[in-house]
Amino acid sequence: MRPLDWVVLVVTLVSIVAYGLYKGRGSKTVNQYLLAGKTMPWYAMGLSIMATQASAITFISTTGQAYADGMRFVQFYFGLPVAMVILAATAVPIFHRAGVYTAYEYLEKRFDAKTRALASVIFLIQRGLGVGLALYAPALVMSVIFGWPDQLTTLLIGVLVILYTVTGGIPAVTWTDVVQMGIIFFGLVLSLVLVLRMLPHSVSVLDAVYLAGAVGKLNAVDTHFDWNNRYNLWSGLLGGSFLALSYFGCDQSQVQRYLTGKSIAQSKLSLLFNAMAKVPMQFFILFVGAMVFVFYLFQAPPVLFQPNAMREISGQAEFSGVQRKFDSAFEQRRAAARAIGHAGDPASRRLHVGEFKAAQQQLNGARQQAIALFEKAEGKKGFNDNNYVFLTFVTTYLPAGVVGLIIAVIFAAAMSASSGEVNSLATVTVIDIYKRHVRKQASDRHYLMASRLATAFWGLYAVAFAQYGKNLGSLVEAVNLVGSFFYGSLLGVFTLAFGFRSVGGTAAFWGMAVGEAAILLVARFTAISYLWYNVIGAVVVIVTGLLLSRPFPNLRNQDALDQQGGNVHG
Amino acid sequence: MPDEPPPFLGSWRKVYALVLAYLAAVITVFWIFTRYFA
C-alpha cells in the first residue's frame, strides 16, 4: 500500500459512509426506517440485492477458485434466474399485499403465531451466528497480506457500517449498497483490463483465452450429471434454484430489500434485474481469475500463495528441492506457452499443448509436495490458498492507486453484506419478537427507538463476534453448515403458505419440525451431498403439512386473506 | 396494492419468458465457449 493507495481507500470509504448518512437522514418513522416508506425504484433494490449477496469473500475466493480449478463454479448460479421468476410471480405480490415488514410476519397472517415464532427464531439463530463472518473473513486475509491486525480491521469496517445503518435505517443501507455495487463493478472491469494489458506483447487476448482453456480453466459448462458434485449444469439448475428460492424468498436479509419497492411491479423488476445480471457477473469474476492464471504463465508465481505458509516451509531442508522442481516446471511451462502462441500449423500447436499440459502437471506436483511439507509442519490437513491468489497478484503487480481501489472494493463488499444482515436482524428482533411478544402497544417513536437500538446491538454483536473469529475458525464453519440445515424447512413452510390453502397453522408448524428433524437425520446418517438438504427438507415439510391437514384442517377464513392477496390463486 | 402490468411487453408472463430465454441463451453461449476453448 503506497500513499496514493491510502488516499483512494480512505476517500472511497468516507464517501460511502457520508452518502449513507445523507440518504438516511429522513427516517423519522418505523415505516421509513425499516421499509423506506415503500419508495424504492427497481434499480436501487436490484443493486442492493446483488450487493447484499456479494460478500468480500465471494470476491477474494472466487477469483482464486478459477485460478486453481477453472470456471466451473459459475454453474451453481444457473438456478438463480429460475428462482427469481418464481419469486416475482409469487412472493413479491403476496408479501406486498399482506402489508408486512418481515416474511415471518406473513406466516402469522396465513398460519398462526407459533409458526411465525419458529420461523423468526430459526432466522435469528442462523443469521445471528454468521453475522460477524462477513467482517472477519476479509480481515483475516488482509492481516496475512498486509500484516494489518485483523481485530482493528473488523472494528473499523464494523463501526462504519453501524454509523449509517443505525442512523439511516434501510434507505441508508439500500443507497450505500448501490454505490458499493458501482465500486465493485468498476474495480472488476479495471482488474480485467489491467491483467490483460500486463500479458507479454506477443500474447493476444485470444491467445490468453486459448492458453487458459488448454489446461481446463475455462470449463464453464459440464453437462455430466453427478449427484455429489454441485458444479455441473443439472445440479446447478436444480440445486441452485432451490437454494436461491430459500435465500431470496425466506431470508429476511433479502426479502427486506424488495419489500421497500414503491410498487409490486418495481419489486418484481428488481428481482428480474438480479436474474439477468448475476450470472454474467460471476462469469466475469471467474474470468478475471482465469486470466490471472495466464499472467502467471509468464511471471513466476510463488509456490504457495499464502505468505505465512511460505515462510514456514522455506526454512526447511527439503524445500529447496521442491523449489527447484517448481522453477524448472515453470520454465518449461512458459516455453511451451510461448511456443503455442508462435505455432503456425495445428500439428505443432498440438505438440506444444502436450508439453504445456505435462509441465502444468509437474508444477502441480511440486505444489502438492510444498503443501505436504506445510501440513506436516502444522500437523493439520486441508491447506488452501485460493483466498490469497488474487490479492497477491494485485499487491505485487498492479500500479499505485489501483491497489487502494481493489482493497476499497473488498471493504465495500464486506460492508454491503453485513449492513443488510444487521438491518434485517434488527427488523425481525423488533417486529417479530419485541412488538409481538414483549411490548405490544407502544408509540411509533418507541418502536423506531427500539429499531435503532436493535440495529446497534446486532452491529456491535457482529464486531464482537469477528473479534474472536480467530479462536472460532472451525466453529464458524460448523455454524454455517448447520445454518444451511434450516433453509429447507423455511422453504417448505413458505411453499405451503403460498400454494396449499387447505393447510393450516398446526399442520404447517409440525411439518416444519418434522422437516428439520429429517434434515438432521439425513446429515447424520447418510452420505447425501449437503446441496440436497434444502430440497429434502422442503419436500418433507410439504408432504407432512399436507398429511396433517386432514386431522388439523385450516380453520382460518381464507377468503379474507385472498382479498389481501395472501394466496396465489385468490 | 394493485398488480400493475410491466413497463414493457404488456404482460408479466412475457417478461418471465424473456428472462428464462435469456438464461437459456447465456448457458448456450457458455457451453459453446467451453466446447471451443476448454
XYZ file of C-alpha atoms in Angstrom:
608
model
C 0.000 0.000 0.000
C 1.561 3.266 -1.190
C 0.395 6.787 -0.226
C -1.859 7.057 -3.297
C -3.491 3.725 -2.350
C -4.294 5.035 1.119
C -5.807 8.196 -0.378
C -8.041 6.160 -2.730
C -9.086 3.760 0.048
C -9.876 6.437 2.636
C -11.682 8.746 0.187
C -13.813 5.837 -1.080
C -14.798 4.627 2.390
C -15.532 8.135 3.702
C -17.652 8.917 0.618
C -19.685 5.728 1.069
C -20.448 6.495 4.716
C -21.173 10.188 4.059
C -23.576 9.256 1.262
C -25.285 6.733 3.551
C -25.723 9.332 6.302
C -27.082 11.837 3.754
C -29.572 9.376 2.218
C -30.774 8.108 5.601
C -31.424 11.491 7.199
C -35.213 11.375 6.634
C -36.020 8.171 8.524
C -38.486 9.505 11.117
C -40.998 6.639 11.351
C -40.732 2.869 11.684
C -42.108 2.508 8.164
C -39.415 4.817 6.757
C -36.679 3.243 8.861
C -37.479 -0.397 8.044
C -39.256 -0.186 4.663
C -38.048 3.174 3.274
C -41.721 4.220 3.259
C -42.140 1.927 0.223
C -40.490 4.405 -2.137
C -37.633 2.457 -3.719
C -37.182 2.187 -7.505
C -36.301 -1.162 -9.114
C -32.645 -0.410 -9.860
C -31.839 0.567 -6.256
C -33.448 -2.611 -4.901
C -31.846 -4.750 -7.616
C -28.331 -3.457 -6.949
C -28.925 -3.727 -3.201
C -29.973 -7.380 -3.610
C -26.767 -8.081 -5.541
C -24.585 -6.152 -3.090
C -26.055 -7.966 -0.086
C -25.323 -11.347 -1.647
C -21.783 -10.431 -2.752
C -19.537 -10.528 0.290
C -15.830 -9.795 0.395
C -15.021 -13.462 0.423
C -17.089 -14.037 -2.743
C -14.748 -11.640 -4.395
C -11.456 -12.841 -2.927
C -12.048 -16.560 -3.178
C -13.992 -16.762 -6.466
C -11.016 -15.405 -8.410
C -8.759 -17.856 -6.565
C -11.093 -20.762 -7.325
C -10.910 -20.000 -11.042
C -7.107 -19.792 -10.835
C -6.889 -23.181 -9.140
C -9.792 -25.082 -10.596
C -11.316 -23.213 -13.510
C -14.645 -21.548 -14.168
C -16.958 -24.461 -13.382
C -18.189 -22.655 -10.250
C -20.360 -20.399 -12.414
C -22.826 -23.252 -12.886
C -24.106 -23.020 -9.345
C -25.700 -19.679 -10.270
C -27.668 -21.079 -13.223
C -30.655 -21.838 -10.984
C -30.838 -18.286 -9.642
C -32.761 -16.724 -12.580
C -35.338 -19.549 -12.417
C -35.881 -18.809 -8.723
C -36.170 -15.064 -9.405
C -39.001 -15.658 -11.891
C -40.858 -17.931 -9.432
C -40.474 -15.408 -6.593
C -41.506 -12.451 -8.766
C -44.719 -14.319 -9.584
C -45.464 -15.477 -6.000
C -43.625 -13.986 -3.020
C -43.438 -10.381 -4.242
C -47.189 -9.752 -4.724
C -48.132 -11.831 -1.663
C -45.755 -10.096 0.769
C -46.568 -6.656 -0.623
C -50.333 -7.080 -0.385
C -50.143 -8.578 3.086
C -48.511 -5.286 4.129
C -45.824 -6.943 6.241
C -42.413 -5.811 7.473
C -40.957 -9.323 7.559
C -41.544 -12.591 5.746
C -42.272 -14.263 9.093
C -44.966 -11.728 9.988
C -46.834 -13.015 6.926
C -46.697 -16.554 8.360
C -48.860 -15.445 11.295
C -51.416 -13.891 8.946
C -51.506 -17.081 6.912
C -50.958 -19.702 9.662
C -50.612 -18.799 13.342
C -48.353 -17.207 15.939
C -46.334 -20.341 16.713
C -45.341 -20.902 13.081
C -44.225 -17.261 12.848
C -42.271 -17.536 16.097
C -40.488 -20.719 14.993
C -39.536 -19.254 11.600
C -38.268 -15.976 13.058
C -36.237 -17.751 15.751
C -34.700 -20.001 13.073
C -33.739 -16.884 11.108
C -32.270 -15.115 14.152
C -30.167 -18.146 15.099
C -28.950 -18.821 11.582
C -28.164 -15.239 10.523
C -27.176 -14.130 14.006
C -24.485 -16.763 14.340
C -22.950 -15.955 10.982
C -23.231 -12.168 11.053
C -19.637 -11.478 12.084
C -18.248 -13.716 9.364
C -18.690 -11.152 6.573
C -16.415 -8.807 8.543
C -13.963 -11.391 9.798
C -13.141 -13.282 6.600
C -11.676 -10.317 4.656
C -9.897 -9.014 7.773
C -8.120 -12.351 8.127
C -6.838 -12.228 4.534
C -5.725 -8.587 4.964
C -3.858 -9.485 8.132
C -1.824 -12.100 6.258
C -1.159 -9.999 3.140
C -0.536 -6.591 4.746
C 0.097 -7.500 8.358
C -2.857 -5.342 9.433
C -4.169 -6.612 12.786
C -7.468 -8.327 11.914
C -9.178 -7.091 15.086
C -8.528 -3.495 14.045
C -9.834 -4.114 10.507
C -13.078 -5.708 11.711
C -13.560 -2.908 14.236
C -13.050 -0.249 11.541
C -15.414 -1.782 8.946
C -17.933 -2.653 11.656
C -18.052 0.868 13.097
C -18.513 2.384 9.619
C -21.430 0.008 8.955
C -23.011 0.745 12.355
C -22.738 4.516 11.699
C -25.002 4.579 8.665
C -27.264 1.603 9.437
C -28.224 2.881 12.903
C -28.811 6.481 11.851
C -30.415 5.943 8.451
C -32.090 2.532 8.507
C -32.890 0.834 5.232
C -32.770 3.938 2.979
C -29.123 4.355 4.028
C -28.433 0.626 3.614
C -30.003 0.451 0.152
C -28.389 3.573 -1.295
C -24.939 2.723 0.059
C -25.401 -0.747 -1.459
C -25.989 0.946 -4.824
C -22.736 2.909 -4.516
C -20.839 -0.130 -3.233
C -22.065 -2.188 -6.183
C -20.903 0.564 -8.551
C -17.433 0.493 -6.966
C -17.378 -3.310 -7.215
C -18.295 -3.247 -10.935
C -15.688 -0.566 -11.633
C -12.974 -2.449 -9.739
C -13.797 -5.671 -11.585
C -13.632 -4.136 -15.056
C -10.420 -2.306 -14.197
C -8.780 -5.515 -12.884
C -9.603 -7.383 -16.090
C -8.302 -4.567 -18.315
C -5.077 -4.336 -16.307
C -4.392 -8.074 -16.189
C -4.884 -8.335 -19.963
C -2.593 -5.337 -20.542
C 0.118 -6.901 -18.383
C 0.408 -10.022 -20.532
C 3.503 -10.124 -22.808
C 3.040 -8.154 -26.045
C 3.160 -11.303 -28.162
C 0.148 -12.783 -26.314
C -3.195 -11.576 -27.660
C -6.452 -11.816 -25.694
C -7.492 -14.760 -27.867
C -4.145 -16.486 -27.153
C -4.705 -15.909 -23.434
C -8.154 -17.489 -23.593
C -6.752 -20.412 -25.577
C -3.926 -20.982 -23.057
C -6.354 -20.927 -20.120
C -8.601 -23.379 -21.971
C -5.740 -25.761 -22.790
C -5.320 -26.668 -19.106
C -9.032 -26.815 -18.347
C -9.508 -23.404 -16.703
C -12.476 -22.492 -18.905
C -14.718 -25.443 -18.040
C -17.747 -23.179 -17.614
C -20.343 -25.826 -18.510
C -20.192 -29.516 -17.577
C -23.150 -31.486 -18.909
C -22.352 -34.709 -16.995
C -24.752 -35.231 -14.118
C -23.278 -36.135 -10.737
C -25.382 -36.107 -7.556
C -22.438 -35.351 -5.342
C -20.926 -32.554 -7.373
C -22.728 -29.259 -7.374
C -20.714 -27.847 -10.237
C -22.458 -29.316 -13.239
C -25.268 -27.960 -15.371
C -28.034 -30.081 -13.813
C -27.044 -29.733 -10.154
C -26.622 -26.022 -10.781
C -30.062 -25.624 -12.321
C -31.927 -27.792 -9.794
C -29.938 -27.412 -6.558
C -29.062 -23.812 -7.350
C -32.680 -22.805 -7.901
C -33.798 -24.393 -4.608
C -31.020 -22.605 -2.751
C -31.879 -19.285 -4.414
C -35.591 -19.800 -3.647
C -34.885 -20.189 0.054
C -32.288 -17.416 0.209
C -34.257 -14.787 -1.720
C -37.733 -15.929 -0.668
C -37.427 -16.888 3.018
C -34.399 -14.986 4.318
C -35.312 -11.568 5.671
C -31.902 -10.159 4.734
C -33.022 -10.450 1.097
C -36.826 -10.185 1.443
C -36.497 -6.792 3.127
C -34.675 -5.398 0.059
C -37.683 -5.904 -2.204
C -40.331 -5.036 0.404
C -39.183 -1.403 0.080
C -40.456 -1.125 -3.507
C -42.819 1.671 -4.455
C -44.993 -0.848 -6.293
C -45.280 -4.577 -6.890
C -44.036 -4.068 -10.446
C -40.882 -2.264 -9.268
C -40.117 -5.053 -6.779
C -40.632 -7.721 -9.445
C -38.285 -5.865 -11.781
C -35.615 -5.694 -9.072
C -35.556 -9.496 -8.785
C -35.581 -9.925 -12.563
C -32.682 -7.469 -12.834
C -30.772 -9.682 -10.388
C -31.716 -12.675 -12.577
C -30.180 -11.043 -15.650
C -27.049 -9.562 -14.050
C -25.908 -12.195 -11.558
C -24.694 -14.991 -13.851
C -22.647 -12.674 -16.131
C -21.133 -11.011 -13.055
C -19.991 -14.343 -11.598
C -18.667 -15.350 -15.023
C -16.733 -12.094 -15.155
C -15.150 -12.567 -11.706
C -14.156 -16.138 -12.588
C -12.767 -14.987 -15.941
C -10.542 -12.480 -14.115
C -9.205 -15.422 -12.068
C -8.535 -17.451 -15.225
C -6.656 -14.501 -16.758
C -4.563 -14.107 -13.585
C -3.605 -17.741 -14.199
C -2.462 -16.822 -17.737
C -0.494 -13.864 -16.334
C 1.389 -16.265 -14.054
C 2.356 -18.391 -17.062
C 4.833 -15.621 -17.913
C 5.691 -14.294 -14.428
C 6.840 -16.809 -11.823
C 4.145 -17.341 -9.160
C 5.054 -18.194 -5.557
C 4.935 -21.938 -4.829
C 2.214 -21.226 -2.264
C 0.197 -18.000 -2.286
C -0.266 -17.938 1.486
C 2.727 -15.866 2.727
C 2.769 -17.358 6.238
C 2.875 -20.886 4.821
C 5.756 -19.912 2.519
C 7.720 -18.508 5.472
C 7.048 -21.674 7.437
C 8.377 -24.093 4.798
C 11.119 -22.017 3.153
C 13.404 -22.733 6.115
C 13.027 -26.500 5.747
C 15.857 -28.531 4.195
C 13.569 -30.441 1.831
C 12.054 -27.251 0.433
C 14.997 -26.245 -1.772
C 14.465 -29.390 -3.878
C 10.769 -28.628 -4.192
C 11.517 -25.029 -5.206
C 13.982 -26.223 -7.887
C 11.410 -28.654 -9.274
C 8.792 -25.877 -9.278
C 11.142 -23.429 -11.037
C 12.087 -25.871 -13.779
C 8.431 -26.824 -14.337
C 7.576 -23.111 -14.546
C 10.318 -22.524 -17.157
C 9.109 -25.489 -19.242
C 5.515 -24.307 -18.988
C 6.491 -20.763 -20.023
C 8.471 -22.043 -23.018
C 5.542 -24.236 -24.093
C 3.067 -21.363 -23.658
C 5.211 -19.100 -25.853
C 5.595 -21.868 -28.439
C 1.807 -22.303 -28.589
C 1.475 -18.598 -29.356
C 4.013 -18.807 -32.207
C 2.914 -22.196 -33.597
C 1.960 -21.887 -37.249
C 0.160 -25.130 -38.034
C -2.277 -27.225 -35.958
C 0.133 -30.193 -35.668
C 2.943 -28.227 -33.998
C 0.350 -26.438 -31.864
C -0.935 -29.803 -30.598
C 2.645 -30.866 -29.819
C 3.254 -27.746 -27.711
C -0.103 -28.099 -25.953
C 1.031 -31.588 -24.898
C 4.273 -30.139 -23.477
C 2.278 -27.377 -21.800
C -0.048 -29.819 -20.037
C 2.882 -32.016 -18.938
C 4.697 -29.002 -17.460
C 1.490 -27.948 -15.675
C 1.305 -31.416 -14.085
C 4.943 -31.141 -12.963
C 4.197 -27.757 -11.444
C 1.104 -29.078 -9.646
C 3.216 -31.961 -8.333
C 5.794 -29.563 -6.861
C 2.996 -27.530 -5.286
C 1.482 -30.654 -3.724
C 4.882 -31.502 -2.209
C 5.126 -27.997 -0.746
C 1.598 -28.302 0.672
C 2.524 -31.671 2.204
C 5.585 -30.070 3.859
C 3.419 -27.330 5.341
C 0.694 -29.702 6.515
C 3.317 -31.915 8.152
C 4.855 -28.928 9.946
C 1.446 -27.654 11.071
C 0.098 -31.090 11.906
C -3.213 -30.482 10.151
C -4.707 -31.188 6.747
C -6.806 -29.118 4.384
C -4.414 -26.346 3.280
C -5.995 -23.995 0.748
C -4.512 -20.761 -0.580
C -7.309 -19.794 -3.015
C -8.132 -16.703 -0.958
C -4.633 -15.311 -1.399
C -4.169 -15.668 -5.174
C -5.951 -12.541 -6.387
C -4.711 -10.246 -3.614
C -1.125 -11.458 -4.046
C -1.383 -10.604 -7.747
C -2.969 -7.213 -7.016
C -0.465 -6.130 -4.381
C 2.584 -7.382 -6.297
C 1.874 -6.148 -9.817
C -0.874 -3.527 -10.001
C 0.023 0.196 -10.042
C -0.346 2.623 -7.128
C -3.912 3.794 -6.619
C -5.378 0.644 -8.146
C -4.328 -1.449 -5.144
C -6.179 1.001 -2.888
C -9.222 0.756 -5.150
C -9.263 -3.067 -5.039
C -8.989 -3.025 -1.242
C -11.856 -0.500 -1.207
C -13.864 -2.914 -3.387
C -13.288 -5.708 -0.879
C -14.248 -3.470 2.053
C -17.327 -2.251 0.145
C -18.426 -5.853 -0.403
C -17.902 -6.635 3.289
C -19.909 -3.551 4.300
C -22.819 -4.213 1.950
C -23.129 -7.849 3.038
C -23.012 -7.075 6.759
C -25.228 -3.953 6.616
C -28.054 -5.976 5.050
C -27.715 -8.689 7.679
C -27.560 -6.281 10.635
C -30.533 -4.301 9.346
C -32.699 -7.399 8.781
C -31.763 -9.000 12.118
C -32.859 -5.779 13.848
C -36.137 -5.766 11.901
C -37.023 -9.338 12.894
C -35.974 -8.662 16.510
C -38.302 -5.646 16.775
C -41.236 -6.691 14.565
C -41.453 -10.438 15.205
C -40.183 -10.653 18.780
C -40.345 -7.338 20.678
C -43.535 -5.841 19.241
C -45.272 -9.218 19.050
C -44.376 -10.741 22.419
C -42.784 -8.099 24.684
C -44.435 -4.672 24.217
C -47.483 -4.964 22.029
C -48.886 -1.423 22.320
C -46.454 1.453 22.140
C -45.983 4.566 20.024
C -44.290 4.613 16.636
C -41.493 6.680 18.204
C -40.936 3.929 20.752
C -40.575 1.236 18.079
C -38.322 3.498 15.986
C -36.035 3.876 19.001
C -36.197 0.117 19.574
C -35.240 -0.464 15.916
C -32.207 1.827 16.237
C -31.123 0.094 19.434
C -31.607 -3.358 17.893
C -29.544 -2.290 14.863
C -26.764 -1.027 17.139
C -26.941 -4.253 19.157
C -26.585 -6.531 16.121
C -23.842 -4.338 14.660
C -21.827 -4.451 17.884
C -22.553 -8.165 18.209
C -21.153 -8.710 14.690
C -17.996 -6.764 15.549
C -17.564 -8.641 18.832
C -18.073 -11.968 17.082
C -15.497 -11.013 14.440
C -13.009 -10.010 17.151
C -12.991 -13.586 18.380
C -13.194 -15.112 14.900
C -9.600 -16.289 15.148
C -10.456 -18.625 18.002
C -13.707 -19.753 16.407
C -12.393 -20.791 12.973
C -13.789 -24.289 12.666
C -16.777 -23.368 14.832
C -17.734 -20.680 12.313
C -17.648 -23.219 9.500
C -19.750 -25.646 11.519
C -22.270 -22.887 12.245
C -22.530 -22.072 8.566
C -23.111 -25.716 7.734
C -25.779 -26.109 10.423
C -27.333 -22.827 9.259
C -27.815 -24.337 5.829
C -29.805 -27.149 7.506
C -32.558 -24.661 8.323
C -33.110 -23.332 4.848
C -35.053 -26.342 3.588
C -37.725 -26.246 6.273
C -38.266 -22.495 5.818
C -38.666 -23.004 2.075
C -41.160 -25.810 2.736
C -43.333 -23.742 5.055
C -43.489 -20.789 2.639
C -44.385 -23.169 -0.200
C -47.264 -24.496 1.929
C -48.325 -20.920 2.666
C -48.319 -19.785 -0.955
C -49.635 -22.853 -2.715
C -51.759 -25.074 -0.452
C -54.720 -23.305 1.078
C -56.055 -26.416 2.850
C -53.031 -26.435 5.174
C -53.488 -24.598 8.470
C -51.172 -23.392 11.214
C -50.832 -26.568 13.262
C -50.102 -28.724 10.219
C -47.531 -26.195 8.971
C -45.817 -25.917 12.356
C -45.400 -29.675 12.752
C -44.453 -30.016 9.097
C -41.609 -27.602 9.773
C -40.487 -29.507 12.869
C -40.553 -32.874 11.047
C -38.721 -31.365 8.056
C -35.987 -30.033 10.333
C -35.634 -33.450 12.021
C -35.450 -35.137 8.609
C -32.568 -32.884 7.519
C -30.646 -33.577 10.727
C -31.134 -37.338 10.264
C -30.035 -37.193 6.615
C -26.960 -35.181 7.628
C -26.106 -37.609 10.419
C -26.753 -40.973 8.775
C -26.367 -40.633 5.001
C -23.668 -39.585 2.548
C -26.021 -37.355 0.528
C -24.295 -34.132 -0.551
C -25.394 -31.145 1.534
C -26.530 -29.442 -1.642
C -29.678 -31.576 -1.493
C -30.567 -30.987 2.189
C -32.539 -27.987 1.076
C -34.629 -29.976 -1.380
C -35.201 -32.878 1.036
C -36.184 -30.544 3.889
C -38.652 -28.610 1.745
C -40.284 -31.766 0.354
C -40.661 -33.358 3.826
C -42.293 -30.176 5.181
C -44.755 -30.036 2.283
C -45.706 -33.738 2.463
C -46.055 -33.689 6.276
C -48.086 -30.479 6.152
C -50.460 -31.950 3.580
C -50.873 -35.222 5.535
C -51.563 -33.329 8.778
C -54.071 -31.029 7.101
C -56.638 -33.871 7.372
C -56.619 -34.189 11.199
C -55.801 -30.467 11.643
C -57.783 -28.630 8.962
C -57.240 -24.959 8.186
C -59.769 -23.074 10.318
C -58.811 -19.616 9.050
C -61.076 -17.712 6.725
C -59.039 -17.924 3.545
C -61.335 -15.612 1.612
C -60.355 -12.635 3.767
C -56.684 -13.375 3.191
C -57.266 -13.826 -0.531
C -58.609 -10.300 -0.740
C -55.303 -9.114 0.691
C -53.541 -11.347 -1.792
C -52.494 -13.888 0.810
C -52.727 -16.788 -1.619
C -51.519 -17.202 -5.151
C -54.898 -18.155 -6.562
C -57.070 -15.550 -4.854
C -51.524 -2.601 -3.923
C -52.779 -3.125 -7.461
C -50.871 -5.563 -9.643
C -49.893 -3.305 -12.474
C -48.643 -4.512 -15.845
C -44.902 -4.436 -16.564
C -43.416 -1.333 -18.223
C -42.747 -3.306 -21.409
C -44.071 -6.350 -23.328
C -47.554 -5.860 -21.825
C -47.797 -8.970 -19.633
C -45.672 -10.408 -16.835
C -45.742 -13.862 -18.424
C -43.952 -12.486 -21.462
C -41.377 -10.791 -19.214
C -40.754 -14.052 -17.318
C -40.438 -15.955 -20.598
C -37.916 -13.366 -21.789
C -35.799 -13.795 -18.622
C -35.811 -17.595 -18.974
C -34.975 -17.349 -22.690
C -32.101 -15.047 -21.733
C -30.867 -17.651 -19.212
C -31.017 -20.368 -21.875
C -29.072 -18.118 -24.256
C -26.401 -17.357 -21.630
C -25.955 -21.059 -20.815
C -25.731 -21.857 -24.542
C -23.059 -19.191 -25.063
C -21.085 -20.532 -22.087
C -21.470 -24.072 -23.424
C -20.135 -23.094 -26.863
C -17.333 -21.172 -25.110
C -16.461 -24.318 -23.129
C -16.618 -26.587 -26.187
C -14.441 -24.229 -28.186
C -11.768 -23.369 -25.625
C -11.743 -25.960 -22.856
